[in-house]
Amino acid sequence: MLYAIRGIDNEDSLEGRKAARTDHLARLEALKEEGRLVLAGPLPAIDSPDPGPAGFTGSLVVAEFDSLEAARAWADADPYVAAGVYDRVEIEPFLHVLP
């Protein structure tokens, strides 16, 4: 089943994001290589593809997992969690309808 994983950033998370980004992206690449990643990306704090020092409000990942518990375990092990980037992580089942 697909799950939408939304990490909601703490305030002033930009430096932590930068420090943990390489490890965070490596985990996403692994999901992609396994054919389980639908989409992933950050949520800019302002209406711009390059928010600069405004940073981000969070991240969105839609990927396939065997269960909600497996999605939660994967999300809990994210380097952004360990680095204190995320205030919280929300996970919900996701039904891919279009395209």
mmCIF file with all atom_site columns, C-alpha atoms in Angstrom:
data_model
loop_
_atom_site.group_PDB
_atom_site.id
_atom_site.type_symbol
_atom_site.label_atom_id
_atom_site.label_alt_id
_atom_site.label_comp_id
_atom_site.label_asym_id
_atom_site.label_entity_id
_atom_site.label_seq_id
_atom_site.pdbx_PDB_ins_code
_atom_site.Cartn_x
_atom_site.Cartn_y
_atom_site.Cartn_z
_atom_site.occupancy
_atom_site.B_iso_or_equiv
_atom_site.pdbx_formal_charge
_atom_site.auth_seq_id
_atom_site.auth_comp_id
_atom_site.auth_asym_id
_atom_site.auth_atom_id
_atom_site.pdbx_PDB_model_num
ATOM 1  C CA . MET A 1 1  ? 0.000  0.000  0.000   1.00 0.00 ? 1  MET A CA 1
ATOM 2  C CA . LEU A 1 2  ? 1.085  3.568  -0.561  1.00 0.00 ? 2  LEU A CA 1
ATOM 3  C CA . TYR A 1 3  ? 1.576  5.963  2.346   1.00 0.00 ? 3  TYR A CA 1
ATOM 4  C CA . ALA A 1 4  ? 1.910  9.743  2.445   1.00 0.00 ? 4  ALA A CA 1
ATOM 5  C CA . ILE A 1 5  ? 4.610  10.717 4.930   1.00 0.00 ? 5  ILE A CA 1
ATOM 6  C CA . ARG A 1 6  ? 4.726  14.376 5.873   1.00 0.00 ? 6  ARG A CA 1
ATOM 7  C CA . GLY A 1 7  ? 7.521  15.654 8.079   1.00 0.00 ? 7  GLY A CA 1
ATOM 8  C CA . ILE A 1 8  ? 6.698  19.012 9.654   1.00 0.00 ? 8  ILE A CA 1
ATOM 9  C CA . ASP A 1 9  ? 9.806  21.051 10.380  1.00 0.00 ? 9  ASP A CA 1
ATOM 10 C CA . ASN A 1 10 ? 10.753 22.716 13.619  1.00 0.00 ? 10 ASN A CA 1
ATOM 11 C CA . GLU A 1 11 ? 11.422 26.427 13.318  1.00 0.00 ? 11 GLU A CA 1
ATOM 12 C CA . ASP A 1 12 ? 14.953 27.264 12.221  1.00 0.00 ? 12 ASP A CA 1
ATOM 13 C CA . SER A 1 13 ? 15.498 23.790 10.776  1.00 0.00 ? 13 SER A CA 1
ATOM 14 C CA . LEU A 1 14 ? 17.474 24.856 7.706   1.00 0.00 ? 14 LEU A CA 1
ATOM 15 C CA . GLU A 1 15 ? 20.963 24.171 9.101   1.00 0.00 ? 15 GLU A CA 1
ATOM 16 C CA . GLY A 1 16 ? 19.887 20.762 10.380  1.00 0.00 ? 16 GLY A CA 1
ATOM 17 C CA . ARG A 1 17 ? 18.437 19.970 6.956   1.00 0.00 ? 17 ARG A CA 1
ATOM 18 C CA . LYS A 1 18 ? 21.675 20.900 5.274   1.00 0.00 ? 18 LYS A CA 1
ATOM 19 C CA . ALA A 1 19 ? 23.711 18.748 7.674   1.00 0.00 ? 19 ALA A CA 1
ATOM 20 C CA . ALA A 1 20 ? 21.516 15.631 7.289   1.00 0.00 ? 20 ALA A CA 1
ATOM 21 C CA . ARG A 1 21 ? 20.509 16.042 3.626   1.00 0.00 ? 21 ARG A CA 1
ATOM 22 C CA . THR A 1 22 ? 22.997 13.577 2.109   1.00 0.00 ? 22 THR A CA 1
ATOM 23 C CA . ASP A 1 23 ? 21.895 10.739 4.399   1.00 0.00 ? 23 ASP A CA 1
ATOM 24 C CA . HIS A 1 24 ? 18.215 11.678 3.977   1.00 0.00 ? 24 HIS A CA 1
ATOM 25 C CA . LEU A 1 25 ? 18.515 11.564 0.173   1.00 0.00 ? 25 LEU A CA 1
ATOM 26 C CA . ALA A 1 26 ? 20.369 8.236  0.282   1.00 0.00 ? 26 ALA A CA 1
ATOM 27 C CA . ARG A 1 27 ? 17.374 6.617  1.964   1.00 0.00 ? 27 ARG A CA 1
ATOM 28 C CA . LEU A 1 28 ? 15.040 8.065  -0.667  1.00 0.00 ? 28 LEU A CA 1
ATOM 29 C CA . GLU A 1 29 ? 17.331 6.784  -3.438  1.00 0.00 ? 29 GLU A CA 1
ATOM 30 C CA . ALA A 1 30 ? 17.128 3.307  -1.886  1.00 0.00 ? 30 ALA A CA 1
ATOM 31 C CA . LEU A 1 31 ? 13.309 3.454  -2.021  1.00 0.00 ? 31 LEU A CA 1
ATOM 32 C CA . LYS A 1 32 ? 13.539 4.611  -5.638  1.00 0.00 ? 32 LYS A CA 1
ATOM 33 C CA . GLU A 1 33 ? 15.894 1.762  -6.576  1.00 0.00 ? 33 GLU A CA 1
ATOM 34 C CA . GLU A 1 34 ? 13.459 -0.700 -4.977  1.00 0.00 ? 34 GLU A CA 1
ATOM 35 C CA . GLY A 1 35 ? 10.642 0.728  -7.132  1.00 0.00 ? 35 GLY A CA 1
ATOM 36 C CA . ARG A 1 36 ? 8.714  1.876  -4.057  1.00 0.00 ? 36 ARG A CA 1
ATOM 37 C CA . LEU A 1 37 ? 9.050  5.675  -4.290  1.00 0.00 ? 37 LEU A CA 1
ATOM 38 C CA . VAL A 1 38 ? 6.248  7.615  -5.995  1.00 0.00 ? 38 VAL A CA 1
ATOM 39 C CA . LEU A 1 39 ? 7.431  11.136 -5.135  1.00 0.00 ? 39 LEU A CA 1
ATOM 40 C CA . ALA A 1 40 ? 9.444  13.048 -2.585  1.00 0.00 ? 40 ALA A CA 1
ATOM 41 C CA . GLY A 1 41 ? 10.408 16.630 -1.968  1.00 0.00 ? 41 GLY A CA 1
ATOM 42 C CA . PRO A 1 42 ? 10.613 19.553 0.432   1.00 0.00 ? 42 PRO A CA 1
ATOM 43 C CA . LEU A 1 43 ? 7.859  22.083 1.086   1.00 0.00 ? 43 LEU A CA 1
ATOM 44 C CA . PRO A 1 44 ? 9.291  25.617 0.661   1.00 0.00 ? 44 PRO A CA 1
ATOM 45 C CA . ALA A 1 45 ? 8.368  28.156 3.337   1.00 0.00 ? 45 ALA A CA 1
ATOM 46 C CA . ILE A 1 46 ? 7.707  30.770 0.644   1.00 0.00 ? 46 ILE A CA 1
ATOM 47 C CA . ASP A 1 47 ? 6.271  30.648 -2.871  1.00 0.00 ? 47 ASP A CA 1
ATOM 48 C CA . SER A 1 48 ? 9.594  30.022 -4.592  1.00 0.00 ? 48 SER A CA 1
ATOM 49 C CA . PRO A 1 49 ? 11.521 27.011 -5.917  1.00 0.00 ? 49 PRO A CA 1
ATOM 50 C CA . ASP A 1 50 ? 14.547 28.397 -4.029  1.00 0.00 ? 50 ASP A CA 1
ATOM 51 C CA . PRO A 1 51 ? 13.352 29.714 -0.663  1.00 0.00 ? 51 PRO A CA 1
ATOM 52 C CA . GLY A 1 52 ? 16.867 30.691 0.425   1.00 0.00 ? 52 GLY A CA 1
ATOM 53 C CA . PRO A 1 53 ? 17.098 31.533 4.121   1.00 0.00 ? 53 PRO A CA 1
ATOM 54 C CA . ALA A 1 54 ? 13.300 31.195 4.525   1.00 0.00 ? 54 ALA A CA 1
ATOM 55 C CA . GLY A 1 55 ? 13.907 27.451 4.336   1.00 0.00 ? 55 GLY A CA 1
ATOM 56 C CA . PHE A 1 56 ? 11.209 24.819 4.377   1.00 0.00 ? 56 PHE A CA 1
ATOM 57 C CA . THR A 1 57 ? 8.121  23.932 6.386   1.00 0.00 ? 57 THR A CA 1
ATOM 58 C CA . GLY A 1 58 ? 8.517  20.207 5.896   1.00 0.00 ? 58 GLY A CA 1
ATOM 59 C CA . SER A 1 59 ? 8.814  17.339 3.452   1.00 0.00 ? 59 SER A CA 1
ATOM 60 C CA . LEU A 1 60 ? 6.450  15.026 1.620   1.00 0.00 ? 60 LEU A CA 1
ATOM 61 C CA . VAL A 1 61 ? 7.182  11.432 0.650   1.00 0.00 ? 61 VAL A CA 1
ATOM 62 C CA . VAL A 1 62 ? 4.728  9.066  -1.017  1.00 0.00 ? 62 VAL A CA 1
ATOM 63 C CA . ALA A 1 63 ? 6.035  5.515  -1.088  1.00 0.00 ? 63 ALA A CA 1
ATOM 64 C CA . GLU A 1 64 ? 4.995  1.876  -0.874  1.00 0.00 ? 64 GLU A CA 1
ATOM 65 C CA . PHE A 1 65 ? 5.300  -0.035 2.393   1.00 0.00 ? 65 PHE A CA 1
ATOM 66 C CA . ASP A 1 66 ? 3.896  -3.346 3.616   1.00 0.00 ? 66 ASP A CA 1
ATOM 67 C CA . SER A 1 67 ? 1.954  -1.660 6.412   1.00 0.00 ? 67 SER A CA 1
ATOM 68 C CA . LEU A 1 68 ? 1.396  1.563  8.304   1.00 0.00 ? 68 LEU A CA 1
ATOM 69 C CA . GLU A 1 69 ? 3.748  0.228  10.963  1.00 0.00 ? 69 GLU A CA 1
ATOM 70 C CA . ALA A 1 70 ? 6.480  -0.339 8.351   1.00 0.00 ? 70 ALA A CA 1
ATOM 71 C CA . ALA A 1 71 ? 5.989  3.186  7.014   1.00 0.00 ? 71 ALA A CA 1
ATOM 72 C CA . ARG A 1 72 ? 6.216  4.556  10.568  1.00 0.00 ? 72 ARG A CA 1
ATOM 73 C CA . ALA A 1 73 ? 9.398  2.591  11.281  1.00 0.00 ? 73 ALA A CA 1
ATOM 74 C CA . TRP A 1 74 ? 10.979 3.868  8.057   1.00 0.00 ? 74 TRP A CA 1
ATOM 75 C CA . ALA A 1 75 ? 9.982  7.463  8.846   1.00 0.00 ? 75 ALA A CA 1
ATOM 76 C CA . ASP A 1 76 ? 11.203 7.227  12.451  1.00 0.00 ? 76 ASP A CA 1
ATOM 77 C CA . ALA A 1 77 ? 14.660 6.196  11.194  1.00 0.00 ? 77 ALA A CA 1
ATOM 78 C CA . ASP A 1 78 ? 14.996 9.243  8.905   1.00 0.00 ? 78 ASP A CA 1
ATOM 79 C CA . PRO A 1 79 ? 18.159 11.318 9.428   1.00 0.00 ? 79 PRO A CA 1
ATOM 80 C CA . TYR A 1 80 ? 15.992 14.452 9.604   1.00 0.00 ? 80 TYR A CA 1
ATOM 81 C CA . VAL A 1 81 ? 14.294 12.967 12.678  1.00 0.00 ? 81 VAL A CA 1
ATOM 82 C CA . ALA A 1 82 ? 17.645 12.205 14.300  1.00 0.00 ? 82 ALA A CA 1
ATOM 83 C CA . ALA A 1 83 ? 18.905 15.717 13.460  1.00 0.00 ? 83 ALA A CA 1
ATOM 84 C CA . GLY A 1 84 ? 15.855 17.355 15.046  1.00 0.00 ? 84 GLY A CA 1
ATOM 85 C CA . VAL A 1 85 ? 14.670 18.849 11.744  1.00 0.00 ? 85 VAL A CA 1
ATOM 86 C CA . TYR A 1 86 ? 11.132 17.531 12.131  1.00 0.00 ? 86 TYR A CA 1
ATOM 87 C CA . ASP A 1 87 ? 8.798  18.595 14.919  1.00 0.00 ? 87 ASP A CA 1
ATOM 88 C CA . ARG A 1 88 ? 6.536  15.682 14.018  1.00 0.00 ? 88 ARG A CA 1
ATOM 89 C CA . VAL A 1 89 ? 5.824  13.201 11.245  1.00 0.00 ? 89 VAL A CA 1
ATOM 90 C CA . GLU A 1 90 ? 2.330  12.439 10.000  1.00 0.00 ? 90 GLU A CA 1
ATOM 91 C CA . ILE A 1 91 ? 1.625  9.252  8.021   1.00 0.00 ? 91 ILE A CA 1
ATOM 92 C CA . GLU A 1 92 ? -1.562 8.297  6.229   1.00 0.00 ? 92 GLU A CA 1
ATOM 93 C CA . PRO A 1 93 ? -2.556 5.652  3.704   1.00 0.00 ? 93 PRO A CA 1
ATOM 94 C CA . PHE A 1 94 ? -2.596 7.084  0.174   1.00 0.00 ? 94 PHE A CA 1
ATOM 95 C CA . LEU A 1 95 ? -4.577 5.929  -2.860  1.00 0.00 ? 95 LEU A CA 1
ATOM 96 C CA . HIS A 1 96 ? -2.929 6.921  -6.126  1.00 0.00 ? 96 HIS A CA 1
ATOM 97 C CA . VAL A 1 97 ? -5.733 7.819  -8.551  1.00 0.00 ? 97 VAL A CA 1
ATOM 98 C CA . LEU A 1 98 ? -4.183 10.198 -11.124 1.00 0.00 ? 98 LEU A CA 1
ATOM 99 C CA . PRO A 1 99 ? -2.166 10.302 -13.292 1.00 0.00 ? 99 PRO A CA 1
#
